[in-house]
Amino acid sequence: MEIKRFYAKKSQKAGNIFTIDGEEARHMIKVLRYKVGYKIIVFDGTGYDYYCTLIEIGRDYVQAQIDEKVENDADLKVGIRLFQGIAKSDKMDVIVQKAVELVVSEITPVITARSEKEVKLEKLEKVAISAAKQCGASRLTKINEPIYLSEIPFDNLVIFAHENEKNRTLRDISTSKFSKIDLVVGAEGGFSEDEGRELVEKGAVAVSLGKRILRAETAAITLICLTLYKAGVI
Ligand code: SAM
């Protein structure tokens, strides 16, 4: 039987016992009908997998005893953060899901002149946990509160996918000396002229992703993959 992965907060661990409740417990009890003695893997987002045995099944909680703690090296040594112009809700779900699979460490929704102005953070956090479970990630991608474009920090290499950039591509950029890379992608409406200029003036490197205008979610996935390839990770 496949040993399934479940997420629990660090605070749900006391000694060598996890007490898991909520949706994760409901799934084990009601859907999978797990019994005492069953094996699960618990991850708490800190980079470790905990191989556990179920020792108690309550009405709406389970207790799992840790048998072994294993460092999960499925996560990258290169820290990639995505600053994403707020797209429509279903597109944001896709972007978060794919970014988690591609081991982006943080996602920050960005309010731009032409983006949506609100985002459903709780929903995106659930998407991130579900994607982490599915892909075997042990670190949780952090979903940050939305910021304005002008608040994007410039403490790392900042690469932004600009639909108006006609020449430079990622091939023209060296990423080797950066252990942290920040990526910026626009929403469906893209960036205004002023926003493009502001990002470049602050030191962001504009890159083209080709002649075609990609959907925001396609652009985000493409930019992340190309950056991972450039960084020698995939
Ligand atoms: N409003 C823009 C237009 O119609 O020209 C399209 C924006 S596009 C749907 C959303 C975002 O994806 C853009 O802001 C940019 O970040 C990225 N993107 C899409 N196609 C791109 C390309 N060929 N090169 C660079 N970035 C691209």
Coordinates of N, CA and C and ligand atoms in Angstrom, one line a residue:
M1 N 0.9 -1.2 0.0 CA 0.0 0.0 0.0 C 0.9 1.3 0.0
E2 N 0.6 2.2 -0.9 CA 1.4 3.4 -1.0 C 1.3 4.2 0.3
I3 N 2.4 4.7 0.9 CA 2.4 5.5 2.1 C 2.1 6.9 1.7
K4 N 1.0 7.4 2.1 CA 0.6 8.8 1.7 C 1.2 9.8 2.6
R5 N 1.3 11.1 2.0 CA 1.8 12.2 2.7 C 0.7 13.1 3.3
F6 N 1.0 13.6 4.5 CA 0.0 14.5 5.1 C 0.7 15.7 5.7
Y7 N 0.1 16.8 5.7 CA 0.7 18.0 6.2 C 0.2 18.3 7.6
A8 N 1.1 18.6 8.5 CA 0.8 19.1 9.9 C 1.7 20.2 10.3
K9 N 1.1 21.2 11.0 CA 1.9 22.3 11.5 C 2.9 21.8 12.5
K10 N 4.0 22.5 12.7 CA 5.0 22.2 13.7 C 4.4 22.1 15.1
S11 N 3.4 23.0 15.3 CA 2.7 23.1 16.6 C 1.9 21.9 16.9
Q12 N 1.6 21.0 15.9 CA 0.8 19.8 16.1 C 1.7 18.6 16.5
K13 N 3.0 18.9 16.7 CA 3.9 17.8 17.1 C 4.3 18.0 18.6
A14 N 4.0 17.1 19.4 CA 4.5 17.1 20.9 C 5.3 15.9 21.1
G15 N 6.6 16.1 21.4 CA 7.5 14.9 21.6 C 7.6 14.2 20.2
N16 N 7.3 12.9 20.3 CA 7.4 12.2 19.0 C 6.0 11.8 18.5
I17 N 5.0 12.6 18.8 CA 3.6 12.4 18.4 C 3.1 13.6 17.7
F18 N 2.5 13.3 16.5 CA 1.7 14.3 15.8 C 0.2 14.1 16.1
T19 N -0.4 15.2 16.4 CA -1.9 15.1 16.6 C -2.5 15.9 15.4
I20 N -3.1 15.2 14.5 CA -3.6 15.8 13.2 C -5.1 15.9 13.2
D21 N -5.6 17.1 12.9 CA -7.1 17.3 12.9 C -7.4 17.9 11.6
G22 N -8.7 18.4 11.5 CA -9.1 19.2 10.3 C -9.2 18.3 9.1
E23 N -9.0 18.9 7.9 CA -9.2 18.3 6.6 C -8.3 17.1 6.5
E24 N -7.1 17.2 7.0 CA -6.1 16.1 6.8 C -6.6 14.8 7.6
A25 N -7.1 15.0 8.8 CA -7.6 13.9 9.6 C -8.9 13.4 9.0
R26 N -9.8 14.3 8.5 CA -11.0 13.8 7.9 C -10.8 12.9 6.7
H27 N -9.8 13.3 5.9 CA -9.5 12.5 4.8 C -9.0 11.1 5.2
M28 N -8.2 11.0 6.2 CA -7.7 9.7 6.7 C -8.8 8.9 7.2
I29 N -9.7 9.5 8.1 CA -10.7 8.8 8.8 C -11.9 8.4 7.9
K30 N -12.4 9.4 7.2 CA -13.7 9.2 6.5 C -13.4 8.6 5.0
V31 N -12.4 9.1 4.4 CA -12.2 8.7 3.0 C -11.3 7.5 2.9
L32 N -10.1 7.6 3.5 CA -9.2 6.5 3.3 C -9.5 5.3 4.3
R33 N -10.3 5.7 5.4 CA -10.6 4.7 6.4 C -9.4 4.0 7.1
Y34 N -8.5 4.9 7.4 CA -7.2 4.4 8.0 C -7.5 3.8 9.4
K35 N -6.7 2.8 9.8 CA -6.8 2.2 11.1 C -5.5 2.3 11.9
V36 N -5.6 2.1 13.2 CA -4.4 2.1 14.0 C -3.4 1.1 13.4
G37 N -2.1 1.5 13.4 CA -1.1 0.7 12.8 C -0.7 1.0 11.4
Y38 N -1.6 1.8 10.7 CA -1.3 2.2 9.3 C -0.1 3.2 9.3
K39 N 0.6 3.2 8.2 CA 1.8 4.0 8.1 C 1.5 5.3 7.3
I40 N 2.0 6.4 7.7 CA 1.8 7.7 6.9 C 3.1 8.4 6.9
I41 N 3.3 9.4 6.0 CA 4.4 10.3 6.1 C 3.9 11.7 6.4
V42 N 4.4 12.3 7.4 CA 4.0 13.7 7.8 C 5.1 14.6 7.4
F43 N 4.7 15.8 6.8 CA 5.7 16.9 6.7 C 5.1 18.1 7.3
D44 N 6.0 18.9 7.9 CA 5.6 20.1 8.7 C 6.1 21.3 8.0
G45 N 6.7 21.2 6.8 CA 7.1 22.4 6.1 C 8.5 22.9 6.4
T46 N 9.2 22.1 7.2 CA 10.6 22.5 7.6 C 11.7 21.8 6.9
G47 N 11.3 20.9 5.9 CA 12.3 20.3 5.2 C 12.6 18.8 5.6
Y48 N 11.7 18.3 6.5 CA 11.9 16.9 6.9 C 10.6 16.1 6.6
D49 N 10.8 14.8 6.4 CA 9.6 13.9 6.3 C 9.7 13.1 7.6
Y50 N 8.5 12.9 8.2 CA 8.4 12.1 9.4 C 7.6 10.8 9.0
Y51 N 8.4 9.7 9.1 CA 7.7 8.4 8.8 C 7.0 7.9 10.1
C52 N 5.7 7.8 10.1 CA 4.9 7.6 11.3 C 4.0 6.4 11.2
T53 N 3.5 6.0 12.4 CA 2.5 4.9 12.5 C 1.3 5.5 13.3
L54 N 0.1 5.2 12.8 CA -1.1 5.7 13.4 C -1.3 5.0 14.7
I55 N -1.4 5.7 15.9 CA -1.6 5.0 17.2 C -3.0 5.3 17.8
E56 N -3.7 6.3 17.2 CA -5.0 6.6 17.7 C -5.8 7.2 16.6
I57 N -7.1 6.8 16.5 CA -8.0 7.3 15.5 C -9.2 7.9 16.3
G58 N -9.3 9.2 16.4 CA -10.5 9.8 17.1 C -11.6 10.1 16.1
R59 N -12.6 10.8 16.6 CA -13.8 11.1 15.7 C -13.3 12.1 14.6
D60 N -12.5 13.1 15.1 CA -12.1 14.1 14.1 C -10.6 14.4 14.2
Y61 N -9.8 13.5 14.7 CA -8.4 13.6 14.8 C -7.7 12.3 14.7
V62 N -6.4 12.3 14.4 CA -5.6 11.0 14.5 C -4.3 11.4 15.2
Q63 N -3.7 10.4 15.9 CA -2.4 10.6 16.5 C -1.4 9.7 15.8
A64 N -0.3 10.2 15.4 CA 0.7 9.4 14.6 C 2.0 9.5 15.4
Q65 N 2.6 8.4 15.6 CA 3.8 8.3 16.3 C 5.0 8.3 15.3
I66 N 6.0 9.1 15.6 CA 7.1 9.2 14.6 C 8.0 8.0 14.8
D67 N 8.2 7.3 13.7 CA 9.2 6.2 13.7 C 10.6 6.6 13.2
E68 N 10.5 7.6 12.2 CA 11.8 8.0 11.6 C 11.7 9.4 11.1
K69 N 12.7 10.2 11.3 CA 12.7 11.6 10.7 C 13.8 11.6 9.6
V70 N 13.4 12.0 8.4 CA 14.3 11.9 7.3 C 14.4 13.3 6.6
E71 N 15.6 13.8 6.3 CA 15.7 15.1 5.6 C 15.2 14.9 4.2
N72 N 14.4 15.7 3.7 CA 13.8 15.6 2.4 C 14.6 16.5 1.5
D73 N 15.4 15.9 0.5 CA 16.2 16.8 -0.3 C 15.5 17.1 -1.6
A74 N 14.2 17.0 -1.6 CA 13.5 17.3 -2.9 C 13.4 18.8 -3.2
D75 N 13.8 19.5 -2.2 CA 13.7 21.0 -2.4 C 15.0 21.6 -2.8
L76 N 14.9 22.7 -3.4 CA 16.1 23.3 -4.1 C 17.0 24.0 -3.2
K77 N 18.2 24.1 -3.6 CA 19.2 24.9 -2.9 C 19.2 26.4 -3.4
V78 N 18.6 26.6 -4.6 CA 18.4 27.9 -5.1 C 17.1 28.4 -4.7
G79 N 17.0 29.6 -4.1 CA 15.8 30.1 -3.6 C 15.1 31.0 -4.7
I80 N 14.0 30.5 -5.2 CA 13.3 31.3 -6.2 C 12.0 31.8 -5.6
R81 N 11.8 33.1 -5.7 CA 10.6 33.8 -5.2 C 9.8 34.3 -6.5
L82 N 8.5 34.1 -6.5 CA 7.7 34.6 -7.6 C 6.8 35.8 -7.1
F83 N 7.0 36.9 -7.8 CA 6.1 38.1 -7.6 C 5.1 38.1 -8.8
Q84 N 3.9 37.8 -8.5 CA 2.9 37.5 -9.6 C 1.8 38.6 -9.6
G85 N 1.7 39.3 -10.7 CA 0.6 40.2 -10.9 C -0.7 39.4 -10.7
I86 N -1.6 40.0 -9.8 CA -2.8 39.2 -9.5 C -3.7 38.9 -10.7
A87 N -3.7 37.7 -11.0 CA -4.6 37.3 -12.1 C -5.9 36.8 -11.6
K88 N -6.8 36.4 -12.5 CA -8.1 35.9 -12.0 C -7.9 34.6 -11.1
S89 N -8.9 34.4 -10.3 CA -8.7 33.4 -9.2 C -8.3 32.0 -9.8
D90 N -8.9 31.5 -10.8 CA -8.6 30.2 -11.3 C -7.2 30.1 -11.9
K91 N -6.7 31.3 -12.5 CA -5.4 31.3 -13.0 C -4.3 31.4 -11.8
M92 N -4.7 32.1 -10.8 CA -3.8 32.1 -9.6 C -3.6 30.7 -9.0
D93 N -4.7 30.0 -9.0 CA -4.7 28.6 -8.5 C -3.6 27.8 -9.3
V94 N -3.7 27.9 -10.6 CA -2.8 27.1 -11.5 C -1.4 27.6 -11.3
I95 N -1.2 28.9 -11.2 CA 0.2 29.5 -11.0 C 0.8 29.0 -9.7
V96 N 0.0 29.0 -8.6 CA 0.5 28.6 -7.3 C 0.8 27.1 -7.3
Q97 N -0.1 26.3 -7.9 CA 0.1 24.8 -8.0 C 1.4 24.5 -8.7
K98 N 1.6 25.1 -9.8 CA 2.8 24.8 -10.6 C 4.0 25.3 -10.0
A99 N 3.9 26.5 -9.4 CA 5.1 27.1 -8.7 C 5.5 26.2 -7.5
V100 N 4.6 25.6 -6.8 CA 4.9 24.7 -5.7 C 5.6 23.5 -6.3
E101 N 5.1 22.9 -7.3 CA 5.7 21.7 -7.9 C 7.1 22.1 -8.4
L102 N 7.3 23.3 -8.8 CA 8.7 23.7 -9.3 C 9.5 24.3 -8.2
V103 N 9.0 24.1 -7.0 CA 9.8 24.4 -5.7 C 10.1 25.9 -5.6
V104 N 9.2 26.7 -6.0 CA 9.4 28.2 -5.7 C 9.2 28.3 -4.2
S105 N 10.1 29.1 -3.5 CA 10.0 29.2 -2.0 C 8.9 30.1 -1.5
E106 N 8.6 31.2 -2.3 CA 7.6 32.1 -1.8 C 6.9 32.7 -3.1
I107 N 5.6 32.9 -2.9 CA 4.8 33.6 -3.9 C 4.1 34.8 -3.3
T108 N 4.4 35.9 -4.0 CA 3.8 37.2 -3.5 C 2.9 37.8 -4.6
P109 N 1.6 37.8 -4.3 CA 0.7 38.5 -5.3 C 1.0 40.0 -5.4
V110 N 1.0 40.5 -6.6 CA 1.4 41.9 -6.8 C 0.2 42.7 -7.4
I111 N -0.2 43.8 -6.8 CA -1.2 44.6 -7.4 C -0.5 45.6 -8.4
T112 N -1.0 45.5 -9.6 CA -0.4 46.4 -10.6 C -1.6 47.2 -11.2
A113 N -1.2 48.1 -12.1 CA -2.3 49.0 -12.7 C -3.4 48.2 -13.4
R114 N -3.0 47.0 -14.0 CA -3.9 46.3 -14.8 C -4.3 44.9 -14.1
S115 N -3.9 44.7 -12.9 CA -4.2 43.4 -12.3 C -5.5 43.4 -11.5
E116 N -6.0 42.2 -11.1 CA -7.1 42.1 -10.2 C -6.5 42.8 -8.9
K117 N -7.5 43.2 -8.1 CA -7.0 44.0 -6.9 C -7.1 43.1 -5.6
E118 N -7.8 42.0 -5.7 CA -7.9 41.1 -4.5 C -7.5 39.7 -4.8
V119 N -7.1 39.0 -3.8 CA -6.7 37.6 -4.0 C -7.2 36.8 -2.8
K120 N -7.6 35.5 -3.0 CA -8.1 34.7 -1.9 C -6.9 33.9 -1.3
L121 N -6.3 34.5 -0.3 CA -5.0 33.9 0.2 C -5.3 32.5 0.8
E122 N -6.4 32.4 1.6 CA -6.6 31.1 2.3 C -6.7 30.0 1.2
K123 N -7.4 30.3 0.1 CA -7.6 29.3 -0.9 C -6.2 28.9 -1.6
L124 N -5.4 30.0 -1.8 CA -4.1 29.7 -2.4 C -3.2 28.9 -1.4
E125 N -3.4 29.1 -0.1 CA -2.6 28.3 0.8 C -3.0 26.8 0.8
K126 N -4.3 26.6 0.6 CA -4.8 25.2 0.5 C -4.3 24.6 -0.8
V127 N -4.2 25.3 -1.9 CA -3.7 24.8 -3.2 C -2.2 24.5 -3.0
A128 N -1.5 25.3 -2.2 CA -0.1 25.1 -2.0 C 0.2 23.8 -1.2
I129 N -0.6 23.6 -0.2 CA -0.5 22.4 0.7 C -0.8 21.1 -0.2
S130 N -1.9 21.2 -0.9 CA -2.3 20.1 -1.7 C -1.2 19.7 -2.8
A131 N -0.6 20.8 -3.4 CA 0.4 20.6 -4.4 C 1.7 20.0 -3.7
A132 N 2.0 20.5 -2.5 CA 3.2 20.0 -1.8 C 3.0 18.5 -1.5
K133 N 1.8 18.1 -1.1 CA 1.6 16.7 -0.8 C 1.8 15.9 -2.0
Q134 N 1.2 16.4 -3.1 CA 1.2 15.6 -4.3 C 2.6 15.4 -4.9
C135 N 3.4 16.4 -4.8 CA 4.7 16.4 -5.5 C 5.9 15.9 -4.6
G136 N 5.6 15.7 -3.3 CA 6.6 15.2 -2.4 C 7.5 16.3 -1.8
A137 N 7.0 17.5 -1.9 CA 7.8 18.6 -1.3 C 7.7 18.5 0.3
S138 N 8.7 18.9 1.0 CA 8.6 18.9 2.4 C 8.6 20.3 3.0
R139 N 9.0 21.3 2.1 CA 8.9 22.7 2.6 C 7.7 23.3 2.0
L140 N 7.0 24.1 2.7 CA 5.8 24.7 2.2 C 6.1 26.0 1.5
T141 N 5.6 26.2 0.3 CA 5.8 27.5 -0.4 C 5.0 28.5 0.4
K142 N 5.6 29.6 0.8 CA 5.0 30.6 1.5 C 4.1 31.5 0.6
I143 N 2.9 31.7 1.0 CA 2.0 32.6 0.2 C 1.9 33.9 0.9
N144 N 2.5 35.0 0.4 CA 2.5 36.2 1.2 C 1.3 37.1 0.9
E145 N 1.1 38.1 1.8 CA 0.1 39.1 1.6 C 0.4 39.9 0.3
P146 N -0.6 40.3 -0.4 CA -0.3 41.1 -1.6 C 0.4 42.4 -1.3
I147 N 1.3 42.8 -2.3 CA 2.0 44.1 -2.2 C 1.8 44.8 -3.5
Y148 N 2.1 46.1 -3.5 CA 2.1 46.9 -4.7 C 3.4 46.7 -5.5
L149 N 3.4 46.9 -6.8 CA 4.6 46.7 -7.6 C 5.8 47.5 -7.0
S150 N 5.5 48.7 -6.5 CA 6.6 49.6 -6.0 C 7.2 49.0 -4.7
E151 N 6.5 48.0 -4.2 CA 7.1 47.4 -2.9 C 7.9 46.2 -3.1
I152 N 8.1 45.8 -4.4 CA 8.9 44.6 -4.6 C 10.3 44.9 -4.2
P153 N 10.9 44.0 -3.3 CA 12.3 44.2 -2.8 C 13.3 44.0 -3.9
F154 N 14.4 44.7 -3.8 CA 15.5 44.5 -4.8 C 16.8 44.0 -4.1
D155 N 16.6 42.9 -3.3 CA 17.8 42.4 -2.6 C 18.4 41.2 -3.3
N156 N 17.7 40.7 -4.3 CA 18.3 39.6 -5.1 C 18.3 40.0 -6.5
L157 N 18.7 39.0 -7.4 CA 18.6 39.2 -8.8 C 17.1 39.2 -9.1
V158 N 16.6 40.3 -9.8 CA 15.2 40.4 -10.1 C 15.1 40.3 -11.7
I159 N 14.4 39.2 -12.1 CA 14.2 39.0 -13.5 C 12.7 39.2 -13.8
F160 N 12.4 40.1 -14.8 CA 10.9 40.2 -15.0 C 10.6 39.9 -16.5
A161 N 9.6 39.1 -16.6 CA 9.1 38.7 -18.0 C 8.3 39.9 -18.5
H162 N 8.9 40.5 -19.6 CA 8.2 41.7 -20.1 C 7.8 41.5 -21.6
E163 N 6.5 41.6 -21.8 CA 6.0 41.3 -23.1 C 6.5 42.3 -24.1
N164 N 7.0 43.4 -23.7 CA 7.5 44.5 -24.6 C 9.1 44.3 -24.8
E165 N 9.7 43.4 -24.2 CA 11.1 43.2 -24.4 C 11.3 42.4 -25.7
K166 N 12.1 43.0 -26.6 CA 12.2 42.4 -27.9 C 13.5 41.6 -28.1
N167 N 14.5 41.9 -27.2 CA 15.8 41.3 -27.5 C 16.3 40.3 -26.4
R168 N 16.5 40.8 -25.2 CA 17.1 40.0 -24.2 C 16.3 38.8 -23.8
T169 N 17.0 37.6 -23.7 CA 16.3 36.4 -23.2 C 17.1 36.0 -22.0
L170 N 16.7 34.9 -21.3 CA 17.4 34.4 -20.2 C 18.8 33.9 -20.6
R171 N 18.9 33.6 -21.9 CA 20.3 33.1 -22.4 C 21.3 34.2 -22.2
D172 N 20.8 35.5 -22.1 CA 21.8 36.6 -22.1 C 22.1 37.0 -20.6
I173 N 21.6 36.3 -19.7 CA 21.8 36.6 -18.3 C 22.6 35.6 -17.6
S174 N 23.5 36.0 -16.7 CA 24.2 35.1 -15.9 C 23.6 35.0 -14.5
T175 N 23.2 33.8 -14.0 CA 22.6 33.7 -12.7 C 23.5 33.0 -11.7
S176 N 24.7 32.6 -12.2 CA 25.5 31.7 -11.4 C 25.9 32.2 -10.0
K177 N 26.0 33.5 -9.9 CA 26.5 34.0 -8.6 C 25.4 34.3 -7.7
F178 N 24.1 34.0 -8.1 CA 23.0 34.3 -7.3 C 22.4 33.0 -6.7
S179 N 22.2 33.0 -5.3 CA 21.6 31.8 -4.7 C 20.1 32.1 -4.5
K180 N 19.7 33.4 -4.7 CA 18.3 33.8 -4.6 C 17.9 34.6 -5.8
I181 N 16.9 34.2 -6.5 CA 16.5 34.8 -7.7 C 15.0 35.2 -7.6
D182 N 14.6 36.4 -7.8 CA 13.2 36.8 -7.8 C 12.7 37.0 -9.2
L183 N 11.5 36.4 -9.4 CA 10.9 36.5 -10.8 C 9.6 37.3 -10.7
V184 N 9.4 38.2 -11.7 CA 8.2 39.0 -11.7 C 7.4 38.8 -13.0
V185 N 6.1 38.5 -12.9 CA 5.3 38.2 -14.0 C 4.0 39.0 -13.9
G186 N 3.6 39.5 -15.0 CA 2.4 40.4 -15.0 C 1.1 39.6 -15.0
A187 N 0.0 40.3 -14.7 CA -1.3 39.6 -14.7 C -1.8 39.6 -16.2
E188 N -3.1 39.3 -16.4 CA -3.6 39.2 -17.8 C -3.4 40.5 -18.5
G189 N -3.5 41.6 -17.8 CA -3.4 42.9 -18.5 C -2.0 43.3 -18.7
G190 N -1.0 42.6 -18.2 CA 0.4 42.9 -18.4 C 0.8 44.1 -17.6
F191 N 2.0 44.7 -17.9 CA 2.5 45.9 -17.2 C 2.3 47.1 -18.0
S192 N 2.1 48.2 -17.3 CA 2.0 49.5 -18.0 C 3.4 49.9 -18.4
E193 N 3.5 50.9 -19.3 CA 4.8 51.4 -19.7 C 5.6 51.9 -18.4
D194 N 4.8 52.7 -17.6 CA 5.5 53.2 -16.4 C 6.0 52.1 -15.5
E195 N 5.2 51.1 -15.3 CA 5.6 49.9 -14.5 C 6.9 49.2 -15.0
G196 N 6.9 49.0 -16.3 CA 8.1 48.4 -17.0 C 9.3 49.3 -16.7
R197 N 9.1 50.6 -16.9 CA 10.2 51.5 -16.7 C 10.7 51.5 -15.2
E198 N 9.7 51.5 -14.3 CA 10.1 51.6 -12.9 C 10.9 50.3 -12.5
L199 N 10.5 49.2 -13.0 CA 11.2 47.9 -12.6 C 12.6 48.0 -13.2
V200 N 12.8 48.4 -14.4 CA 14.1 48.5 -15.0 C 15.0 49.5 -14.3
E201 N 14.4 50.7 -13.9 CA 15.2 51.7 -13.2 C 15.7 51.2 -11.9
K202 N 14.9 50.3 -11.3 CA 15.3 49.8 -9.9 C 16.3 48.6 -10.1
G203 N 16.5 48.2 -11.3 CA 17.6 47.2 -11.5 C 17.0 45.8 -11.9
A204 N 15.7 45.7 -12.2 CA 15.2 44.4 -12.7 C 15.7 44.2 -14.1
V205 N 15.9 42.9 -14.5 CA 16.3 42.6 -15.8 C 15.1 42.1 -16.6
A206 N 14.7 42.9 -17.6 CA 13.6 42.5 -18.5 C 14.0 41.4 -19.5
V207 N 13.2 40.3 -19.5 CA 13.5 39.3 -20.5 C 12.3 39.0 -21.4
S208 N 12.6 38.6 -22.6 CA 11.5 38.1 -23.5 C 11.3 36.6 -23.3
L209 N 10.1 36.2 -23.4 CA 9.8 34.7 -23.4 C 9.4 34.3 -24.9
G210 N 9.9 35.1 -25.8 CA 9.5 34.7 -27.2 C 8.6 35.7 -27.8
K211 N 8.3 35.5 -29.1 CA 7.5 36.5 -29.8 C 6.0 36.4 -29.5
R212 N 5.6 35.3 -29.0 CA 4.1 35.1 -28.8 C 3.8 35.7 -27.4
I213 N 2.6 36.2 -27.3 CA 2.1 36.7 -26.0 C 1.5 35.5 -25.2
L214 N 2.2 35.2 -24.1 CA 1.8 34.0 -23.3 C 0.7 34.4 -22.3
R215 N -0.1 33.5 -22.0 CA -1.0 33.7 -20.8 C -0.2 33.9 -19.6
A216 N -0.7 34.6 -18.6 CA 0.1 34.8 -17.4 C 0.6 33.5 -16.7
E217 N -0.3 32.5 -16.7 CA 0.1 31.3 -16.1 C 1.2 30.6 -16.9
T218 N 1.1 30.6 -18.2 CA 2.1 30.0 -19.1 C 3.4 30.8 -18.9
A219 N 3.4 32.1 -18.8 CA 4.6 32.9 -18.6 C 5.2 32.6 -17.3
A220 N 4.5 32.4 -16.3 CA 5.0 32.2 -14.9 C 5.7 30.8 -14.9
I221 N 5.1 29.8 -15.5 CA 5.7 28.4 -15.5 C 6.9 28.4 -16.3
T222 N 6.8 29.1 -17.5 CA 8.0 29.1 -18.4 C 9.2 29.8 -17.8
L223 N 8.9 31.0 -17.2 CA 10.0 31.7 -16.5 C 10.7 30.9 -15.4
I224 N 9.8 30.3 -14.6 CA 10.4 29.5 -13.5 C 11.3 28.3 -14.0
C225 N 10.7 27.6 -15.0 CA 11.5 26.5 -15.6 C 12.8 26.9 -16.2
L226 N 12.7 28.0 -17.0 CA 14.0 28.5 -17.7 C 15.0 28.9 -16.6
T227 N 14.5 29.5 -15.5 CA 15.4 30.0 -14.5 C 16.0 28.8 -13.8
L228 N 15.2 27.8 -13.5 CA 15.8 26.5 -12.9 C 16.8 25.9 -13.8
Y229 N 16.5 25.9 -15.1 CA 17.5 25.3 -16.0 C 18.8 26.1 -16.0
K230 N 18.6 27.4 -16.1 CA 19.8 28.3 -16.0 C 20.6 28.1 -14.8
A231 N 19.9 27.9 -13.7 CA 20.6 27.7 -12.4 C 21.2 26.3 -12.2
G232 N 21.0 25.5 -13.3 CA 21.6 24.1 -13.3 C 20.8 23.2 -12.3
V233 N 19.6 23.5 -12.1 CA 18.8 22.6 -11.1 C 18.1 21.5 -11.9
I234 N 17.5 21.9 -13.1 CA 16.9 20.8 -13.9 C 17.5 20.9 -15.3
Ligands
SAM1 N1 -1.3 42.7 -21.8 C1 -0.3 42.1 -22.5 C2 -0.5 42.2 -24.0 O1 -1.6 42.0 -24.4 O2 0.5 42.5 -24.7 C3 -0.2 40.6 -22.2 C4 0.1 40.3 -20.8 S1 0.5 38.6 -20.6 C5 -1.1 37.9 -20.8 C6 0.8 38.4 -18.9 C7 2.3 38.5 -18.5 O3 2.9 37.4 -19.0 C8 3.0 39.7 -19.0 O4 2.8 40.8 -18.3 C9 4.5 39.2 -19.0 O5 4.9 39.2 -17.6 C10 4.3 37.7 -19.4 N2 4.5 37.5 -20.8 C11 3.6 37.0 -21.7 N3 4.1 36.9 -22.9 C12 5.4 37.2 -22.8 C13 6.6 37.3 -23.6 N4 6.5 36.9 -24.9 N5 7.7 37.7 -23.2 C14 7.9 38.1 -21.9 N6 6.9 38.1 -21.0 C15 5.7 37.6 -21.4

